[in-house]
Coordinates of C-alpha atoms in Angstrom, one line a residue:
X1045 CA -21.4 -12.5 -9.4
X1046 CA -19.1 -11.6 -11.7
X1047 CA -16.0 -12.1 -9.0
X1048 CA -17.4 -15.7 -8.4
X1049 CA -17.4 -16.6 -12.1
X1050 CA -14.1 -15.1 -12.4
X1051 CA -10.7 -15.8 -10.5
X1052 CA -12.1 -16.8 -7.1
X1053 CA -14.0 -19.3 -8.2
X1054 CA -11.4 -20.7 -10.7
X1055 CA -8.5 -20.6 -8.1
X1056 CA -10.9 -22.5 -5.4
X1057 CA -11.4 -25.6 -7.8
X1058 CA -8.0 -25.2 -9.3
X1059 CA -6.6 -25.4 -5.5
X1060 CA -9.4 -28.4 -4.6
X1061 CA -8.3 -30.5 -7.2
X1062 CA -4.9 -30.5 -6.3
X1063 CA -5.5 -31.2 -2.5
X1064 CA -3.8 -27.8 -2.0
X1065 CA -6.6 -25.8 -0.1
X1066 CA -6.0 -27.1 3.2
X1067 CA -2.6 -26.7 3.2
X1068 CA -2.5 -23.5 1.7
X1069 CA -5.2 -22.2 3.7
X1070 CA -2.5 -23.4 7.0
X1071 CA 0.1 -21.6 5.1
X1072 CA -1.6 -18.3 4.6
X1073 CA -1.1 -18.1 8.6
X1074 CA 2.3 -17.3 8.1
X1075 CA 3.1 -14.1 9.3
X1076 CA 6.7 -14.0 7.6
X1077 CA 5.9 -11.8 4.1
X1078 CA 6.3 -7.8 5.7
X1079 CA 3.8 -5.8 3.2
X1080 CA 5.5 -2.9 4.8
X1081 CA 2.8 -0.8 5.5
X1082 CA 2.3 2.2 8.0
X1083 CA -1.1 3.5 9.8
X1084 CA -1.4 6.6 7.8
X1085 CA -1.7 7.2 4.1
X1086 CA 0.1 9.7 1.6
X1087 CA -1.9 10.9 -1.1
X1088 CA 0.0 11.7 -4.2
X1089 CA -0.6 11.8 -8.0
X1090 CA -4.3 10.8 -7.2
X1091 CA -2.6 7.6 -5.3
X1092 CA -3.2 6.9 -1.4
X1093 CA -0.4 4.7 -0.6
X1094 CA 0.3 3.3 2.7
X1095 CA 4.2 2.0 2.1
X1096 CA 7.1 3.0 4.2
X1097 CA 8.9 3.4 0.8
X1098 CA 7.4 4.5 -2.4
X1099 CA 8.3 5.9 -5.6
X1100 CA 7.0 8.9 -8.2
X1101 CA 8.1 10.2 -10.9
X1102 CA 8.1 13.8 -12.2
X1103 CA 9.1 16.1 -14.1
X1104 CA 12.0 19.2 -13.9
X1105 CA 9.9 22.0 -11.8
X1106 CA 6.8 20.2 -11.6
X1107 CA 4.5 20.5 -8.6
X1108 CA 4.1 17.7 -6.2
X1109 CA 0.8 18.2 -3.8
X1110 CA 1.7 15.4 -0.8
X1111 CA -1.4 15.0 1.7
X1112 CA -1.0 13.3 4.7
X1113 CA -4.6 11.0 5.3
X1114 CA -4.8 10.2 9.1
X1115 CA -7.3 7.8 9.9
X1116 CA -6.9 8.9 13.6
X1117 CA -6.8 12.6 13.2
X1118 CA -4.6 12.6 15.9
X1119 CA -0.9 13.5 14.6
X1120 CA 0.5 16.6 13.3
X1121 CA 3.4 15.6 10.0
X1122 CA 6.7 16.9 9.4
X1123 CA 8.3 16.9 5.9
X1124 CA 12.3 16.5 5.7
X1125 CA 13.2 17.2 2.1
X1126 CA 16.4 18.3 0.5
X1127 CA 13.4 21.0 -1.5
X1128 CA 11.7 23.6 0.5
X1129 CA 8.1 22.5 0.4
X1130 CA 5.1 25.2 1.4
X1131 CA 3.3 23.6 3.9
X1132 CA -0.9 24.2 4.0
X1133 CA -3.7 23.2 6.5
X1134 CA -2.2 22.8 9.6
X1135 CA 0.9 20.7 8.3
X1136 CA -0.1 17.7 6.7
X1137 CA -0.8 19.3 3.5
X1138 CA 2.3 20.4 1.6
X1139 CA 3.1 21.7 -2.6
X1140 CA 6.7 20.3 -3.0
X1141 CA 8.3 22.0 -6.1
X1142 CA 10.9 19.5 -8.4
X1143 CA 14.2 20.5 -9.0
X1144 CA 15.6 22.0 -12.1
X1145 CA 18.2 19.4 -12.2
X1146 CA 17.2 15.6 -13.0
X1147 CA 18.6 13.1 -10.7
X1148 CA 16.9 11.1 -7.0
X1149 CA 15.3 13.2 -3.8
X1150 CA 13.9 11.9 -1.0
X1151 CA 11.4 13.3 0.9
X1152 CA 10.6 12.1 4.2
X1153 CA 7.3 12.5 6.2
X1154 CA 7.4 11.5 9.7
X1155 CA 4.3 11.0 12.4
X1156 CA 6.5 11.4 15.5
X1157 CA 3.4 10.5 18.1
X1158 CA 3.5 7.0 16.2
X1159 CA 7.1 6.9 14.8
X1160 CA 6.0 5.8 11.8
X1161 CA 7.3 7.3 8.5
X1162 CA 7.1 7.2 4.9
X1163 CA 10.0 7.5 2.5
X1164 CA 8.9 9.7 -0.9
X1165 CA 11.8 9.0 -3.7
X1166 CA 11.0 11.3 -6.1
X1167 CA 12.5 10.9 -9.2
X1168 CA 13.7 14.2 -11.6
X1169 CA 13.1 12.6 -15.0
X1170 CA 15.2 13.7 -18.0
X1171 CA 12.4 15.8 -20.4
X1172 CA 11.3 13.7 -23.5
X1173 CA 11.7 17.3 -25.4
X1174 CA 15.2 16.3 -24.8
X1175 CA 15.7 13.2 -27.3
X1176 CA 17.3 13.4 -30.5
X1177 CA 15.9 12.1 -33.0
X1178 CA 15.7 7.6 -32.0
X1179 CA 18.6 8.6 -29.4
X1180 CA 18.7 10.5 -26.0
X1181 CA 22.3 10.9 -24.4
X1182 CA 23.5 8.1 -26.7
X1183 CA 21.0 5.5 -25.5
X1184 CA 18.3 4.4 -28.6
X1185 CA 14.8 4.5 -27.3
X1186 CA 13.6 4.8 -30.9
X1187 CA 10.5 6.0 -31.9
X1188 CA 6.7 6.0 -30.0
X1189 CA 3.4 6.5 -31.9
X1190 CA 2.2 10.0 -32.6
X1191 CA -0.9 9.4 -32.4
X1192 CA -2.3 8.0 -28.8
X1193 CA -4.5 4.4 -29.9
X1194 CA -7.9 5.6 -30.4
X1195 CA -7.3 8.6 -29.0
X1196 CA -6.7 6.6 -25.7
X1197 CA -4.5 9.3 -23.0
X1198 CA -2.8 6.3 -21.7
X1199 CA -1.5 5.3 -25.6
X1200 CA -0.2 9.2 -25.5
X1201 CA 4.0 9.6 -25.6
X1202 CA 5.8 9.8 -22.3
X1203 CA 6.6 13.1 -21.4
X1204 CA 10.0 11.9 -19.4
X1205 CA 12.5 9.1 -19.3
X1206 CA 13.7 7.8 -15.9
X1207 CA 18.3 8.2 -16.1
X1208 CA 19.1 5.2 -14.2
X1209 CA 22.6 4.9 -13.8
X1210 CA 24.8 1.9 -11.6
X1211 CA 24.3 4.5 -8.7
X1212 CA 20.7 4.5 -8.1
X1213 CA 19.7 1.2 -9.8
X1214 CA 19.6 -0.3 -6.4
X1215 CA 16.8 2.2 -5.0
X1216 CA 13.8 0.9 -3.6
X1217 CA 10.6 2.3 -5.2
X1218 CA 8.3 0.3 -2.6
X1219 CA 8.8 -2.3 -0.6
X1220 CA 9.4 -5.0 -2.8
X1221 CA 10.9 -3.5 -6.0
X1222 CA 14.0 -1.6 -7.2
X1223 CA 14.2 0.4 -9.9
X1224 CA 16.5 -2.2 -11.8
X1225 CA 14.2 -5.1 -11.6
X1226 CA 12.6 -2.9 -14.2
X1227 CA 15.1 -1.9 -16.8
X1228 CA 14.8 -2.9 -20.9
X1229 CA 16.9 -5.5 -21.5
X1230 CA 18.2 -3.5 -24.2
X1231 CA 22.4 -2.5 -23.4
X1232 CA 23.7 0.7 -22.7
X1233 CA 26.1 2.2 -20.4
X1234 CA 23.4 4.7 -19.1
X1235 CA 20.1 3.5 -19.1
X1236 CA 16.3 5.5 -19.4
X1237 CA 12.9 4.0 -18.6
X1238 CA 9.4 5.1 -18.1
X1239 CA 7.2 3.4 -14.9
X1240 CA 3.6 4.3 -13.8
X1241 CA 3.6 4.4 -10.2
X1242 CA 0.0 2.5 -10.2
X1243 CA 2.2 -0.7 -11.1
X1244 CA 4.3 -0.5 -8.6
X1245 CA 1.0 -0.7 -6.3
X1246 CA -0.6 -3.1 -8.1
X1247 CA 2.6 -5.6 -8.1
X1248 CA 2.3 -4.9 -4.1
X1249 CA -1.0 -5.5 -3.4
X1250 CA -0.8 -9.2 -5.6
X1251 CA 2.5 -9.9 -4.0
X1252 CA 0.7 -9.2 -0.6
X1253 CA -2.4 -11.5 -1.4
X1254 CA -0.5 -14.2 -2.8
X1255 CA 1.7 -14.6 0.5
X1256 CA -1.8 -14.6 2.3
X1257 CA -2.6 -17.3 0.2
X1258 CA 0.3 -19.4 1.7
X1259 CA 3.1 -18.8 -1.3
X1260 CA 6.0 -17.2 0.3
X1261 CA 7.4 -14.7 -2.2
X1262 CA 9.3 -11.6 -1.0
X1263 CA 9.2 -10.3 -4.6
X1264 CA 8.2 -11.1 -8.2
X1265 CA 10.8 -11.8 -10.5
X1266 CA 10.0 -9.1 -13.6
X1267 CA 10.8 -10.9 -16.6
X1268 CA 10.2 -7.9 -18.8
X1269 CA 9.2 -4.1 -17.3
X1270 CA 9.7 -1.2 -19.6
X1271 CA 10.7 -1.6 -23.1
X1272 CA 11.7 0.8 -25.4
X1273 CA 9.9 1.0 -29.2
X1274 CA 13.5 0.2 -30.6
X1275 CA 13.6 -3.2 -28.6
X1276 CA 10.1 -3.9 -28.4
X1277 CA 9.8 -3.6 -32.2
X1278 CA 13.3 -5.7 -32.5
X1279 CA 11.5 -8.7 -30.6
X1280 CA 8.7 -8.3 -32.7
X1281 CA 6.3 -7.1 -30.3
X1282 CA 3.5 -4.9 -31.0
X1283 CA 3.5 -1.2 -31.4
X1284 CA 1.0 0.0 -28.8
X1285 CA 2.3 -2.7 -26.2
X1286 CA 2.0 -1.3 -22.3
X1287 CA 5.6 -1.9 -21.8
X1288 CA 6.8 0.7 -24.3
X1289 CA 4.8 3.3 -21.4
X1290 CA 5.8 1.5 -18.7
X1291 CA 2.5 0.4 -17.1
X1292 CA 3.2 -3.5 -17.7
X1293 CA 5.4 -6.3 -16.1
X1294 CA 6.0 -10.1 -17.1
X1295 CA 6.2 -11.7 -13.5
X1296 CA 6.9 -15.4 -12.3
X1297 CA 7.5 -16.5 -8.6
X1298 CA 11.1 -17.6 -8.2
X1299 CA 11.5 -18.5 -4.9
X1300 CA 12.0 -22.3 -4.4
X1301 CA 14.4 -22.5 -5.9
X1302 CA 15.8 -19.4 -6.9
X1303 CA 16.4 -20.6 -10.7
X1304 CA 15.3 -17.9 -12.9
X1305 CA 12.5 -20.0 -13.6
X1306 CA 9.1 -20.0 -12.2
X1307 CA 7.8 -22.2 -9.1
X1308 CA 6.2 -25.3 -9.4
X1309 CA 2.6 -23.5 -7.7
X1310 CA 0.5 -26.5 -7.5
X1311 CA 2.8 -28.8 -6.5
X1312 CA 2.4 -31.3 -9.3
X1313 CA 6.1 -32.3 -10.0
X1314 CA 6.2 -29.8 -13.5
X1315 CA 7.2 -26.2 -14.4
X1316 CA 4.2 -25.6 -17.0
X1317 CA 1.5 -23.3 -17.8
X1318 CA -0.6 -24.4 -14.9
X1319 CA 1.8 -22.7 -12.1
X1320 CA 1.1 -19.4 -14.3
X1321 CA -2.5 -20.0 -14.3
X1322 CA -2.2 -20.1 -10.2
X1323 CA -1.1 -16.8 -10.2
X1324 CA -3.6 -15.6 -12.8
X1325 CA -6.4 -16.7 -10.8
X1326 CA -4.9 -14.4 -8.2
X1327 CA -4.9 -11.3 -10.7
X1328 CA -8.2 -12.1 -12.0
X1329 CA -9.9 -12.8 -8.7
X1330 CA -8.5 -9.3 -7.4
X1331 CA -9.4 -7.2 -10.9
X1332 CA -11.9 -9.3 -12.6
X1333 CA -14.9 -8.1 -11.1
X1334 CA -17.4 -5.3 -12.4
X1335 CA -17.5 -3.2 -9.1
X1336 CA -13.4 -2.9 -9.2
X1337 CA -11.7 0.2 -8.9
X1338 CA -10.5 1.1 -12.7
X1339 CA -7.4 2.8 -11.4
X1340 CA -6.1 -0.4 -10.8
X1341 CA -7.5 -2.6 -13.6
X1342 CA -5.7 -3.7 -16.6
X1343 CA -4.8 -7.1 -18.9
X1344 CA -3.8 -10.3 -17.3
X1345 CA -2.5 -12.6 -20.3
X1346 CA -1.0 -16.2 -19.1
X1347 CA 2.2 -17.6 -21.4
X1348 CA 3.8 -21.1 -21.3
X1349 CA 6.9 -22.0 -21.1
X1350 CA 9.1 -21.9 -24.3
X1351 CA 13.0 -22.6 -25.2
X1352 CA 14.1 -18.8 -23.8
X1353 CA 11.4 -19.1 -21.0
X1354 CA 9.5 -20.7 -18.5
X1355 CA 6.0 -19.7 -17.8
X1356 CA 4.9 -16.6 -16.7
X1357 CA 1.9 -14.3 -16.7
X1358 CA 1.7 -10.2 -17.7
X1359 CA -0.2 -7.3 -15.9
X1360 CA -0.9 -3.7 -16.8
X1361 CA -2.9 -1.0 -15.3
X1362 CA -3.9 0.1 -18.9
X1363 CA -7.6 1.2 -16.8
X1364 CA -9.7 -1.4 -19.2
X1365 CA -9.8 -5.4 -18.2
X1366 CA -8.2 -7.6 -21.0
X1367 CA -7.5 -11.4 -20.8
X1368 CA -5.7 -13.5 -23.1
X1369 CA -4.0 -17.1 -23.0
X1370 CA -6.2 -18.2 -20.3
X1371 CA -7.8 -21.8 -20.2
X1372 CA -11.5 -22.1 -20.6
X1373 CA -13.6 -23.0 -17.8
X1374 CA -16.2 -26.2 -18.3

């Protein structure tokens, strides 16, 4: 029930009012979106993921357990890494030990039988211990909290920042993202940022459902990612904000045209809060309910357009719901 009096039922009489859910219902046949999935999943950081390419982040020396989950029970994994990794039960269990040195490694894990394969970049993160004060290697994060918001582990500091550098800006970290679509638009010649790898499969599974919903998007244009506390308090933003630990994005669909500005989504000849709301109703119908997954769940706040913007809507995986900006349902 509480799906139905959420987003679903919202989006259906947004769509019906318009005249749109025919149409869109004809265009959700479209087979051209790729979600680029495989058969088998790879569990990793208490994540099952199912992409050919996907992303973590650890630390210098940190252990990675990578567990291959076979639906079929039929294949035996091999694991192609740069790092030795100590394989356990039969081969599709592995303990894959980070570097000393920060930087990009791949890891590879192949299903032969199937020639499927997933792509693991892991990312070597530069150690928080190793900022200086505001500053780490010249680049001014500034300050986070001490104190985690009431008590809250995901308000607690970052424990590493992500180097991203003109090199490996361009890496995928799923199928639909790169690492720079998430950078602070702060300057620097060397950049840092923190991501949680539950938003990079969040973003994926709404990009997914909103091409089955007939609005052909091959990725979300992030309007803001991470922000450091120096920029985020700059733009006046507030202190415990999920960008600051990289767990939020701003999103809009640019696709038609490609103008830096969001779409018009219900097809009513104006770029305005209502297109945002479309996509809301997405977020909400797929989060908003009681029996969803918390791993997942976050805030979904809707914005207007303004003189430096055009609409758009935020998401986090901060593990409680939140809603904000939203129009009230008669």
């Amino acid at each position: 029930m509480g799906i139905l009096r959420g987003g679903w039922l919202r989006l259906v009489i947004f769509l019906l009012s318009f005249g749109l859910f025919s149409s869109t219902l004809r265009a959700a046949d479209n087979s051209s979106f790729n979600p680029g999935k495989i058969s088998f999943w790879l569990k990793v950081k208490d994540l099952k993921v199912n992409y050919k390419t996907f992303s973590v982040f650890v630390l210098p020396d940190e252990k990675l357990s990578l567990e291959v989950i076979d639906p079929y029970k039929q294949s035996r994994y091999t694991l192609d890494s740069p790092v030795k990794a100590a394989p356990e039960d039969g081969g599709n269990k592995w303990q894959w030990r980070a570097p000393s040195e920060t930087g990009l490694y791949s890891v590879k894990i192949s299903d032969a039988a199937r020639q499927e394969s997933i792509t693991l970049n892991v990312f070597v993160m530069v150690p928080a211990s190793k900022q200086n004060g505001e500053y780490l290697n010249g680049y001014r994060v500034g300050e986070y909290p001490s104190t985690a918001l009431n008590g809250n582990p995901a308000y607690e500091q970052p424990k590493g920042f992500i180097e991203v550098t003109d090199k490996n800006q361009e890496t995928q970290l799923s199928p639909h993202f790169k690492l720079k679509q998430f950078l602070c638009k702060q300057p620097g010649t060397t950049k840092y940022l923190v991501l949680e790898e539950k938003l990079l499969v969040k973003l994926e599974h709404v990009l997914q459902k909103v091409n089955e919903l007939g609005y052909a998007c091959e990725s979300f244009n992030v309007m803001s990612g991470y922000r450091t506390p120096y920029y985020n308090r700059s733009i006046g933003n507030v202190m415990y904000s999920r960008h600051v630990y990289g767990s939020a994005a701003d999103i809009f669909i640019d696709e038609s045209p490609k103008d830096g500005v969001m779409d018009d989504l219900n097809k009513d000849g104006r770029i305005d809060k209502q297109d945002a709301e479309v996509l809301y109703d997405v977020v909400e119908a797929m989060y908003g309910g009681e029996t969803v997954s918390t791993q997942l769940v976050g805030g979904i706040g809707v914005y207007n357009k303004n003189a430096s913007h055009g609409p758009f809507i935020h998401v986090d995986v901060r593990g409680t719901q939140a809603h904000w900006g939203m129009r009230k349902m008669q």
